[in-house]
PDB file of C-alpha atoms in Angstrom:
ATOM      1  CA  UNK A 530       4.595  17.199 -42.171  1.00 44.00           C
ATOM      2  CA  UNK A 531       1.779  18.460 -44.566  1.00 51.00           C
ATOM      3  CA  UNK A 532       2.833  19.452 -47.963  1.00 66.00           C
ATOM      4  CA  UNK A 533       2.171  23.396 -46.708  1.00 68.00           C
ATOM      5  CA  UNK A 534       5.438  24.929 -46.463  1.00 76.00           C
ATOM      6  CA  UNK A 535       4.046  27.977 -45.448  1.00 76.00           C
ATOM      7  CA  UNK A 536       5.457  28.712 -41.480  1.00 70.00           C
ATOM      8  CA  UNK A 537       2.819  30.110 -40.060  1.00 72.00           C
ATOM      9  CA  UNK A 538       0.949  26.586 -40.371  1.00 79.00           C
ATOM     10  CA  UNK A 539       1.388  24.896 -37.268  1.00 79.00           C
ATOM     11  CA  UNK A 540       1.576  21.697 -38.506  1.00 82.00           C
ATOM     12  CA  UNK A 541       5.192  22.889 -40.211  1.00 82.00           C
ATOM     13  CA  UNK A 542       6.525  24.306 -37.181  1.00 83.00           C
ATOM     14  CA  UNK A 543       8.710  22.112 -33.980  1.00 86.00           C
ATOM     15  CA  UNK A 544       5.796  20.921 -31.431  1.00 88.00           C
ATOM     16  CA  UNK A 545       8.365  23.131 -28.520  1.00 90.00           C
ATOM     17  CA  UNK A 546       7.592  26.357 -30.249  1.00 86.00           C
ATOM     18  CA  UNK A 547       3.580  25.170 -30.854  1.00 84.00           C
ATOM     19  CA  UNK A 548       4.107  24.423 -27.413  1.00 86.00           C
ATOM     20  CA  UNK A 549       5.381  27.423 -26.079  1.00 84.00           C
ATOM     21  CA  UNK A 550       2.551  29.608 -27.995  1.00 80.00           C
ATOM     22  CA  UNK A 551      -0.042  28.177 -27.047  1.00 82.00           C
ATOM     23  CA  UNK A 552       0.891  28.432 -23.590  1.00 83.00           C
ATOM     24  CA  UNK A 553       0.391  31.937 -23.918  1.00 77.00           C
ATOM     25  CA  UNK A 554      -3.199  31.638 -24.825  1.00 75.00           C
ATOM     26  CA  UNK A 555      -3.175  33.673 -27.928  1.00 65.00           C
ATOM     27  CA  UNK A 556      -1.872  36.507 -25.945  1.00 63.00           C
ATOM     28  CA  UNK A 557       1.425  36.182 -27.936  1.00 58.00           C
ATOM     29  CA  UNK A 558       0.556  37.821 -31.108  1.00 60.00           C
ATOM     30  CA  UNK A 559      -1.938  40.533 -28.912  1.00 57.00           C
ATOM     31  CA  UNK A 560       0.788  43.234 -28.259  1.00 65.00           C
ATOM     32  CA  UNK A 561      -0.622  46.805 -28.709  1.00 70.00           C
ATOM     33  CA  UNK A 562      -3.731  48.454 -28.585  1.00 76.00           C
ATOM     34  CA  UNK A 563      -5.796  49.911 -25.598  1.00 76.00           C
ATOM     35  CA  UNK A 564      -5.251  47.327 -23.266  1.00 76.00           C
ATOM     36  CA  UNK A 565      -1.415  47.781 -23.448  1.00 78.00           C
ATOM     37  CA  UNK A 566      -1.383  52.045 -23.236  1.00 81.00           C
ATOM     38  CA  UNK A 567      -1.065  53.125 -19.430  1.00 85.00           C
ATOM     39  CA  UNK A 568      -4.156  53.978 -17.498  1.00 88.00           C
ATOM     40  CA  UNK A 569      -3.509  57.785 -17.645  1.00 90.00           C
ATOM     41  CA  UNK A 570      -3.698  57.753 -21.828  1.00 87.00           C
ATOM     42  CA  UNK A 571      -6.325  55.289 -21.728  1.00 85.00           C
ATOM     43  CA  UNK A 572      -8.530  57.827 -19.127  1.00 87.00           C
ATOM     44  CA  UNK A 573      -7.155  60.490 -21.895  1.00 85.00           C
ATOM     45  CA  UNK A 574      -8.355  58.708 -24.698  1.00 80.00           C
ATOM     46  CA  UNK A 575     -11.869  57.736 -22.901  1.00 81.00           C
ATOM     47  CA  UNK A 576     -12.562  60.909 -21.848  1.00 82.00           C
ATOM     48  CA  UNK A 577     -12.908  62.280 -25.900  1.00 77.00           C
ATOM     49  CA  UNK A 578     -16.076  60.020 -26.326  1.00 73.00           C
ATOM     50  CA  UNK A 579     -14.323  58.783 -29.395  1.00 66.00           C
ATOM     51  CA  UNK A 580     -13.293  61.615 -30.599  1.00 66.00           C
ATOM     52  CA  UNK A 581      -9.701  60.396 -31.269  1.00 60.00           C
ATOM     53  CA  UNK A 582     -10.786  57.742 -33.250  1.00 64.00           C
ATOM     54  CA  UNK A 583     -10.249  58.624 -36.701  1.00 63.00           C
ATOM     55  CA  UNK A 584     -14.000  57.623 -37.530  1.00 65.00           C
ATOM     56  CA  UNK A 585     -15.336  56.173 -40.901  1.00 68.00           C
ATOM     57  CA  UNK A 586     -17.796  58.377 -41.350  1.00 69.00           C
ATOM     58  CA  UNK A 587     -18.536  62.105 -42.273  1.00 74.00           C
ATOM     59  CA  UNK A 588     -20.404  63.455 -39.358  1.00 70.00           C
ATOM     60  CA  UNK A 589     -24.060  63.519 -40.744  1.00 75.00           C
ATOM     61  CA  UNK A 590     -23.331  61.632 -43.483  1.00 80.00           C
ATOM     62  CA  UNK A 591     -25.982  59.464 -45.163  1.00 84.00           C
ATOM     63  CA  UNK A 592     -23.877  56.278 -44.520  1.00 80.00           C
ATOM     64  CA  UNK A 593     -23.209  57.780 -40.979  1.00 78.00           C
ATOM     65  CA  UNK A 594     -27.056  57.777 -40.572  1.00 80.00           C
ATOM     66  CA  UNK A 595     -28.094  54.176 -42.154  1.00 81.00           C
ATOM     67  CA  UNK A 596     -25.060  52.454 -39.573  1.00 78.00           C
ATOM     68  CA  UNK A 597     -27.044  54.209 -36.752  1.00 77.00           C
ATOM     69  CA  UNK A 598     -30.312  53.174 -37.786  1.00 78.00           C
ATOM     70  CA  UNK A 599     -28.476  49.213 -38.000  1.00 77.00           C
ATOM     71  CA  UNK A 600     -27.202  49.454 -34.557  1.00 74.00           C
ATOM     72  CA  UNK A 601     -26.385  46.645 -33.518  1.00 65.00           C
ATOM     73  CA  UNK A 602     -28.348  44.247 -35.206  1.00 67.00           C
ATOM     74  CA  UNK A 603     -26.559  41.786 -37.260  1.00 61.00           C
ATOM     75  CA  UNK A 604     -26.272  41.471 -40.795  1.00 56.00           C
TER      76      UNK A 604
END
């Protein structure tokens, strides 16, 4: 064992359990969100154009503005 005590280190845990989560692919800790709602919210939540989300910006906002001018282009 490293000196980390900390548990969520891997290296501090029993190789079963490392084992057994990684056997899961990651999917272990991936419980919510989108993906998990049923189709009919999903279609309801779609269907707002984003709308539900509770946005970072002011609608016409000057920082609203300069993160559509980025785009996508990285930083």
């Amino acid at each position: 064992m490293s000196g980390n005590t900390n548990p969520g280190n891997f290296a501090n845990r029993p190789k079963e359990e490392v084992s057994e989560i990684a056997s899961k692919g990651g999917q272990s800790s991936h419980t919510g969100g989108f993906a998990s709602m049923d189709a009919d919210k999903q279609k309801d939540i779609a269907s707002q154009g984003g709308q539900a989300s509770s946005g970072s910006f002011e609608p016409g906002s000057e920082k609203a503005k300069e993160a559509g001018r980025k785009g996508g282009s990285s930083s």
